[in-house]
mmCIF file of C-alpha atoms in Angstrom:
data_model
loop_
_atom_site.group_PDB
_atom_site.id
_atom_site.type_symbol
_atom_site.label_atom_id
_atom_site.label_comp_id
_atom_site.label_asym_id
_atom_site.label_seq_id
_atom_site.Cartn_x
_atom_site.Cartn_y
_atom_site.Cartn_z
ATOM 1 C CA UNK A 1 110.615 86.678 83.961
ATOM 2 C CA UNK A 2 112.773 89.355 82.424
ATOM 3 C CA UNK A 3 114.387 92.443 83.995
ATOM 4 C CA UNK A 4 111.746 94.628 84.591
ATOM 5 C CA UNK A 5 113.274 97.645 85.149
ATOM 6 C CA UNK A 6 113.493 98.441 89.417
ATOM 7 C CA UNK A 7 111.004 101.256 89.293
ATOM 8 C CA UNK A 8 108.414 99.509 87.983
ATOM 9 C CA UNK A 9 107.966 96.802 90.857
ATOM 10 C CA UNK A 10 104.390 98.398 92.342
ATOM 11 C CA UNK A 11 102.172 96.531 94.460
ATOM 12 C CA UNK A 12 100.442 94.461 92.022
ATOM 13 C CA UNK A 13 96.315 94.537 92.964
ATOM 14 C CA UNK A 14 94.582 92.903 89.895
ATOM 15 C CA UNK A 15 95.264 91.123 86.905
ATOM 16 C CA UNK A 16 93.646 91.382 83.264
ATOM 17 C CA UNK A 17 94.146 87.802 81.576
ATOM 18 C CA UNK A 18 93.665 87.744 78.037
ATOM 19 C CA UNK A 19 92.002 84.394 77.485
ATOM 20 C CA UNK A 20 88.067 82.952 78.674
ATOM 21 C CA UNK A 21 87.773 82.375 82.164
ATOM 22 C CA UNK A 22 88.848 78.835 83.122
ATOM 23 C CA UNK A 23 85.894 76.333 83.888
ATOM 24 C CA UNK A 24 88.767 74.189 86.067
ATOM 25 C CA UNK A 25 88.118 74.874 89.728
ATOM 26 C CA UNK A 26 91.689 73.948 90.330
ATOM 27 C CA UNK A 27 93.085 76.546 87.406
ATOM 28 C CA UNK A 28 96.314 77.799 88.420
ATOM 29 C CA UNK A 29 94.931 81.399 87.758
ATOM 30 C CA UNK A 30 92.147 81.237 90.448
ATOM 31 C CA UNK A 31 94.871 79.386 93.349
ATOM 32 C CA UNK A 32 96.958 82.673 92.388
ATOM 33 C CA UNK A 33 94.138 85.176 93.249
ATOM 34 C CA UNK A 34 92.987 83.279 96.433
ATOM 35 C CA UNK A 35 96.600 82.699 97.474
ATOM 36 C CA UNK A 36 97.495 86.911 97.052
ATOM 37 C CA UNK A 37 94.384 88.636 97.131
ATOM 38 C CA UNK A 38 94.642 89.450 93.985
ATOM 39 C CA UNK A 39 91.598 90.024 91.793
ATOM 40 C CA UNK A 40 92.002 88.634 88.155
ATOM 41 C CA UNK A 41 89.266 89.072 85.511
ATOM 42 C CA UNK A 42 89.384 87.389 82.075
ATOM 43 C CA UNK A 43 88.732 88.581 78.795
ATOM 44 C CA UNK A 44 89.152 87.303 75.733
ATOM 45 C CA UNK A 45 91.264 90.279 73.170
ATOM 46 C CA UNK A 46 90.733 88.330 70.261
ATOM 47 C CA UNK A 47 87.899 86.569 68.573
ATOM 48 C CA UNK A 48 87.210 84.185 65.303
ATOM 49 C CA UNK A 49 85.098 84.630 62.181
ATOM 50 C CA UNK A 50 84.329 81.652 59.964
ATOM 51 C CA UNK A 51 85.225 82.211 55.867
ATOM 52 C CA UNK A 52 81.937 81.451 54.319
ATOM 53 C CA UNK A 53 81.831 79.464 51.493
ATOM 54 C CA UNK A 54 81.892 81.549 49.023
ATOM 55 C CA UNK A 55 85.177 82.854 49.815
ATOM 56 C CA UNK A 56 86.564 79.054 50.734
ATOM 57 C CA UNK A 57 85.398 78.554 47.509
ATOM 58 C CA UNK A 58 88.027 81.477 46.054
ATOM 59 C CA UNK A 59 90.819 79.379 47.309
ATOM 60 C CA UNK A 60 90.378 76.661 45.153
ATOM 61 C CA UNK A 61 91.190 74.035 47.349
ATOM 62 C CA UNK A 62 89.928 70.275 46.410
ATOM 63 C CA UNK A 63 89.397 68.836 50.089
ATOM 64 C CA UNK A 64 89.031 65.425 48.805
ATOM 65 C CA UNK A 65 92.335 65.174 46.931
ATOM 66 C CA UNK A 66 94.238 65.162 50.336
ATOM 67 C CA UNK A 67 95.379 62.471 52.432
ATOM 68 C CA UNK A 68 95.776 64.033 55.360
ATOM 69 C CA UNK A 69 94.593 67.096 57.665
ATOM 70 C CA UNK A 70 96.404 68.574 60.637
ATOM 71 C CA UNK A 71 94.534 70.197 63.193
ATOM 72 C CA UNK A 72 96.059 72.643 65.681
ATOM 73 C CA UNK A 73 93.075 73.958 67.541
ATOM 74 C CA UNK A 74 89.447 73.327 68.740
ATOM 75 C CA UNK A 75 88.757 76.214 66.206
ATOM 76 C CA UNK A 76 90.301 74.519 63.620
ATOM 77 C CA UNK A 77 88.604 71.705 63.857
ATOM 78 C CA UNK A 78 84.723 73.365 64.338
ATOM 79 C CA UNK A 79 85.483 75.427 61.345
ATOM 80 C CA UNK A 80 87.020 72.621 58.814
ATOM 81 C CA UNK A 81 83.604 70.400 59.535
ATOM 82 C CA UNK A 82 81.588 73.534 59.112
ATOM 83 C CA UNK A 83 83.280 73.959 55.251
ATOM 84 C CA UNK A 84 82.181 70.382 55.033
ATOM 85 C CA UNK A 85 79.074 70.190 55.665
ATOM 86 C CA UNK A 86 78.441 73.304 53.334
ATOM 87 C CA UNK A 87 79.815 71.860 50.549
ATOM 88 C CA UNK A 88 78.430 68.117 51.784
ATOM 89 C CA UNK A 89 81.850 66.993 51.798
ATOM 90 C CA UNK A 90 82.369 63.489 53.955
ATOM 91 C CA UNK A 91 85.647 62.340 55.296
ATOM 92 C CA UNK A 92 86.746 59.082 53.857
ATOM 93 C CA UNK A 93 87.728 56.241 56.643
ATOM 94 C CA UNK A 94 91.298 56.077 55.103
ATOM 95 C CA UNK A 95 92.002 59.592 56.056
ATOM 96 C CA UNK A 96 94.893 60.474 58.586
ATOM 97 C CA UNK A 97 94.697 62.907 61.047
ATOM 98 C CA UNK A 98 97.504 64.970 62.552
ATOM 99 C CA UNK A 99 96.428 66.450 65.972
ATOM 100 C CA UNK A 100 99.160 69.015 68.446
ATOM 101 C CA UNK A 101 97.689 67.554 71.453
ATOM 102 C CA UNK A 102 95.729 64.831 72.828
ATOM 103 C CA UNK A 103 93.310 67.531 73.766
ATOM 104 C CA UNK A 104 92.929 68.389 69.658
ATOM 105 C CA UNK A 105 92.782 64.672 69.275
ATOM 106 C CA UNK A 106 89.769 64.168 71.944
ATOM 107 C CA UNK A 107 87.743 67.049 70.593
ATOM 108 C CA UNK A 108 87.880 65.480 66.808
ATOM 109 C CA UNK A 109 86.164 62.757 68.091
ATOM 110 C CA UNK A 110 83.209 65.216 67.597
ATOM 111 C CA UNK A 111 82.951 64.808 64.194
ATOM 112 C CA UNK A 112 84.806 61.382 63.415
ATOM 113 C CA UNK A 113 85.431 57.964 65.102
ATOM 114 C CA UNK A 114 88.854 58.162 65.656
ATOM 115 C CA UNK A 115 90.784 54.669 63.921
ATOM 116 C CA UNK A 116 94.052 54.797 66.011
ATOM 117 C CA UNK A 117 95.982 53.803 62.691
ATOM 118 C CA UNK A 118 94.951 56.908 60.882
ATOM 119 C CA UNK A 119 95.663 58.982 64.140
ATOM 120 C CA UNK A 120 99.296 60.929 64.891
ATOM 121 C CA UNK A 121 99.049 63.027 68.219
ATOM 122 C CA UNK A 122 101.913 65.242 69.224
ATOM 123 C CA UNK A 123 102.146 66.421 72.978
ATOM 124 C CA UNK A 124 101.602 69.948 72.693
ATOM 125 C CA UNK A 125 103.697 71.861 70.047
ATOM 126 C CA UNK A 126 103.990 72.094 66.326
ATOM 127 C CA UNK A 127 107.476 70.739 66.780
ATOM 128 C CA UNK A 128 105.821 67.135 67.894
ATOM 129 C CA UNK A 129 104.627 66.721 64.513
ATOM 130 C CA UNK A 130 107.851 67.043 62.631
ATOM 131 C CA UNK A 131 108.653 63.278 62.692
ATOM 132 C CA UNK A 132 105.383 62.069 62.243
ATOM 133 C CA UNK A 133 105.519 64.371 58.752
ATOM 134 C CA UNK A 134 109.233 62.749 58.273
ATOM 135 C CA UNK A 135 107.659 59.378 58.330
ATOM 136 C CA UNK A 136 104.624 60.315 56.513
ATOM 137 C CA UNK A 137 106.246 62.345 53.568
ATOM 138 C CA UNK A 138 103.852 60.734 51.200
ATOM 139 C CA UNK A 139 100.764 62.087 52.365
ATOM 140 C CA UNK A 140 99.304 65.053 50.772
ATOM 141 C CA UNK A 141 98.526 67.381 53.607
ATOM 142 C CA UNK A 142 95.809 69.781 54.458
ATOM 143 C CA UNK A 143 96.581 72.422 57.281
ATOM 144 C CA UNK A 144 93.158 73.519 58.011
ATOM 145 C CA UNK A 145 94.319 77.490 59.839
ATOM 146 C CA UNK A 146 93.214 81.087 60.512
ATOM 147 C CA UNK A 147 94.752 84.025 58.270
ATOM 148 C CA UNK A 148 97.060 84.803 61.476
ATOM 149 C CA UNK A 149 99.171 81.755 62.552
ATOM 150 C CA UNK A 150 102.932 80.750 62.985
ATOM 151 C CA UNK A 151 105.313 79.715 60.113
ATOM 152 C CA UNK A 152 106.478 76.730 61.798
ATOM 153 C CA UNK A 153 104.195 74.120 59.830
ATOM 154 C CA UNK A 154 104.147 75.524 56.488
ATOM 155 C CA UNK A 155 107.845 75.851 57.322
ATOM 156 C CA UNK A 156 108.580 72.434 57.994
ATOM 157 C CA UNK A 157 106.402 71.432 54.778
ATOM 158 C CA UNK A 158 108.028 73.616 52.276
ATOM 159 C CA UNK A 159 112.324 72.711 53.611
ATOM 160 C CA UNK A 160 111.406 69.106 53.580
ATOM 161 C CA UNK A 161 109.394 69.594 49.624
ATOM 162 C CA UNK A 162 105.968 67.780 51.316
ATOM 163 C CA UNK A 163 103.205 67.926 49.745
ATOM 164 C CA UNK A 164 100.857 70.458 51.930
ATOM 165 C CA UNK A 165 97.992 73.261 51.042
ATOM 166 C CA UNK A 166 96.983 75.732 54.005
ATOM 167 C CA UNK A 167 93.480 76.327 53.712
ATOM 168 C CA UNK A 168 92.155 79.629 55.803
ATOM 169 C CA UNK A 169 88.951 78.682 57.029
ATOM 170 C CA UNK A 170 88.876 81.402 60.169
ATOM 171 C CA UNK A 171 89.876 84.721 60.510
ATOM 172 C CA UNK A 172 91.002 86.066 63.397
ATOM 173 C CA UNK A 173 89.928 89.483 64.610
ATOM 174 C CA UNK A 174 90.272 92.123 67.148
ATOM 175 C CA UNK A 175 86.796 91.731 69.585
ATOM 176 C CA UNK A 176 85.257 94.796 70.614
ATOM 177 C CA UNK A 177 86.705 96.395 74.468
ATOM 178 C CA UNK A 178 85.341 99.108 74.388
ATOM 179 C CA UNK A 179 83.347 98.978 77.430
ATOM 180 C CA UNK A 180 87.245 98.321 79.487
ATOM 181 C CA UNK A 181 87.796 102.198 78.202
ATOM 182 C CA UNK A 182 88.056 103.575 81.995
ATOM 183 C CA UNK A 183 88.678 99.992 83.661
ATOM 184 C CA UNK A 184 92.444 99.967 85.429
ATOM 185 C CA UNK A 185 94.261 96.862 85.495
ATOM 186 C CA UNK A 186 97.777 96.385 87.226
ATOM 187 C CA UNK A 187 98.917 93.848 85.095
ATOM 188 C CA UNK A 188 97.673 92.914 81.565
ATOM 189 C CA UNK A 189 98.619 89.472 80.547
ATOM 190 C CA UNK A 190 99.328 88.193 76.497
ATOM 191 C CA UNK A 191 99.391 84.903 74.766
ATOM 192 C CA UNK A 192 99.422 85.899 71.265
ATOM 193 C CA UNK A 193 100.847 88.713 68.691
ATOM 194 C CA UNK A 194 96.688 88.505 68.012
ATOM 195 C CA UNK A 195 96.026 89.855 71.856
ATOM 196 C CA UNK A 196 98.732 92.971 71.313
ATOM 197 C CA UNK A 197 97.300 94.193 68.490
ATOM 198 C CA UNK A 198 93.647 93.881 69.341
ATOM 199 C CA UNK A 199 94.781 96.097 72.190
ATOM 200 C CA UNK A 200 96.295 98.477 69.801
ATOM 201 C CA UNK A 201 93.244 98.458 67.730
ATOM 202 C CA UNK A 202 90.623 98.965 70.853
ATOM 203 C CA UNK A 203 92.859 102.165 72.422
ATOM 204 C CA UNK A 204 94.675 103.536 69.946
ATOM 205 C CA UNK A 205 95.708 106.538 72.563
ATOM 206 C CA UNK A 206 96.977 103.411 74.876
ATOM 207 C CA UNK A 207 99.355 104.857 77.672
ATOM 208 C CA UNK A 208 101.269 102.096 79.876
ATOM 209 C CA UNK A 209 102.298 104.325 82.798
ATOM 210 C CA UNK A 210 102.395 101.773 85.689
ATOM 211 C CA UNK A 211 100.348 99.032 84.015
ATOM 212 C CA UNK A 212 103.023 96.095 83.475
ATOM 213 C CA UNK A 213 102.227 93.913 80.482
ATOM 214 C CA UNK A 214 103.434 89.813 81.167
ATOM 215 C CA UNK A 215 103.637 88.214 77.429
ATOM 216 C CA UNK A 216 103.868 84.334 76.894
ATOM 217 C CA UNK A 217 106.174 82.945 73.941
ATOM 218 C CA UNK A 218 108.798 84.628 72.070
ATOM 219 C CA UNK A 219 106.523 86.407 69.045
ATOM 220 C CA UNK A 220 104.210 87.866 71.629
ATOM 221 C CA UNK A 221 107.147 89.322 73.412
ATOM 222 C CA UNK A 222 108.064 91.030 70.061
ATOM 223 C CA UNK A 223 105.061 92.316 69.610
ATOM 224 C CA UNK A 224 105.392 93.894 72.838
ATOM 225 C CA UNK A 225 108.231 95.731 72.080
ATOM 226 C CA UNK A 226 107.484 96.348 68.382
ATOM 227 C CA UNK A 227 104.611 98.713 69.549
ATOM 228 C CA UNK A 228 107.289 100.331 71.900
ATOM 229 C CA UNK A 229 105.766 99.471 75.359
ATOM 230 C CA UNK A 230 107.864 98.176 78.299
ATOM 231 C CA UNK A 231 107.702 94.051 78.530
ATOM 232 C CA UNK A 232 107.333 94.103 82.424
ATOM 233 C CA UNK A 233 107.109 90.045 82.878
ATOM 234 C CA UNK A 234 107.863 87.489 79.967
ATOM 235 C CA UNK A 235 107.309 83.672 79.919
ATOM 236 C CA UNK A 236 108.632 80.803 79.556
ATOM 237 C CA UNK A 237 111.639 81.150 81.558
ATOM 238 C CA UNK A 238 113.682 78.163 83.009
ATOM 239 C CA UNK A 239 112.220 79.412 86.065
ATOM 240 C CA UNK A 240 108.850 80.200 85.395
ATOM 241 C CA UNK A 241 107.899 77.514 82.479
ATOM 242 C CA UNK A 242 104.059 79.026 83.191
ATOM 243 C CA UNK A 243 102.243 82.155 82.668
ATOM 244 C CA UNK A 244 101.185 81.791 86.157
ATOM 245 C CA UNK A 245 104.357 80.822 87.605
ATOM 246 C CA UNK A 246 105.889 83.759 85.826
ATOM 247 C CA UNK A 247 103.251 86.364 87.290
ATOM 248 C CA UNK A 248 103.626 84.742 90.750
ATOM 249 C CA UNK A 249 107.597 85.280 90.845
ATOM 250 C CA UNK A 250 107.147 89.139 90.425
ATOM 251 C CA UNK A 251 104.055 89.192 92.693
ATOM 252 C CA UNK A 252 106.330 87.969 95.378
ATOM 253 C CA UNK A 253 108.720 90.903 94.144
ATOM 254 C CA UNK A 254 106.099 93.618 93.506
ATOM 255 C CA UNK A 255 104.380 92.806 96.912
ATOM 256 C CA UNK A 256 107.444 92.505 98.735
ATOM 257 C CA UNK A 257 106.164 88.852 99.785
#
């Protein structure tokens, strides 16, 4: 958590979560707002739009004539087999697949049979990948991705001179709030660059006062502070590795607990 200045500890009463409401019984989110009271609502402060074909088409890019695809997201994957199937496009067996997690890897299996020798599955992070590309430099990748995503990939691609071609499939868009116009929250709570500026875009007139904002991951911090609001609670921290651990810490804080 970083130093939120001392003034701004209030009694924290409810909790705006930018992200769909978890189906888990067990989330850490609803053990938080049982264990202190505290109601949190969910909302989602971003939203996707599929390309449609005609402007995939505008890119130019030869699906076929790739080895490889790297997935990153659910989204990512719903979206690439969409393209396909409007251009009646069929993966070959020999094609490898690069999936972030084993939940990626799980939810492919929705389109494919998964062949464990065309599979590569990193545990969470972009960073996973990295020596699986390393081994792989032959391949000739497709990085299936929204217009808004990170550099690391495309990064790693372009230092190490492997062959790679983003394709933007999705786009990624503000969704509409308006109907949270006069709704208070005591916390709002960020995951993505994405989530800041779809706030930015809904309330233009936004005024913190005394609602704290809690960001998760570095970029999303910066976008934070690049619109000039106060970045009350911040995650990951060696002590707070979670979102929820991180909002929990100042709760104890806030409520004097």
């Amino acid at each position: 958590m970083s130093a939120a200045p001392k003034d701004r500890f209030k009694p924290v009463k409810s909790i705006l979560v930018s992200q769909p409401k978890p189906t888990d019984v067990n989330s850490p989110y609803l053990q938080l707002s049982e264990k202190y009271k505290i109601k949190i609502d969910f909302r989602q402060f971003i939203k996707v739009e599929p390309v449609p074909p005609k402007e995939f088409r505008k890119q130019k890019i030869d699906i076929l004539k790739h080895t490889a695809i790297i997935f990153t997201s659910r989204n990512a994957i719903d979206h690439f087999f969409s393209i396909c199937k409007d251009f009646k496009i069929e993966m070959p067996a020999e094609m490898k697949y690069f999936c972030i997690s084993d939940q990626t890897a799980h939810y492919l299996q929705k389109y494919i049979v998964i062949r464990k020798r065309k599979l590569f599955v990193g545990q969470k992070t972009a960073e996973d990948l990295f020596d699986y590309f390393k081994k792989h430099k032959s391949e000739k990748y497709l990085f299936p991705c929204s217009d808004i995503r990170k550099d690391d990939i495309p990064g790693y691609m372009e230092k190490h001179g492997i062959a790679f071609t983003e394709a933007i499939i999705y786009h990624t868009v503000a969704a509409d709030l308006s109907d949270l116009a006069d709704v208070k929250y005591d916390i709002l709570a960020f995951f993505s660059p994405s989530g800041i500026k779809s706030l930015k875009q809904n309330f233009p007139d936004f005024v913190q006062g005394n609602t704290r904002i809690a960001a998760f991951g570095p970029t999303t911090a910066q976008a934070v502070r690049d619109l000039d609001l106060i970045l009350d609670i911040e995650a990951p921290m060696p002590n707070a590795p979670s979102m929820t651990g991180a909002l929990e810490l100042y709760i104890k804080k806030a409520n004097n607990l």
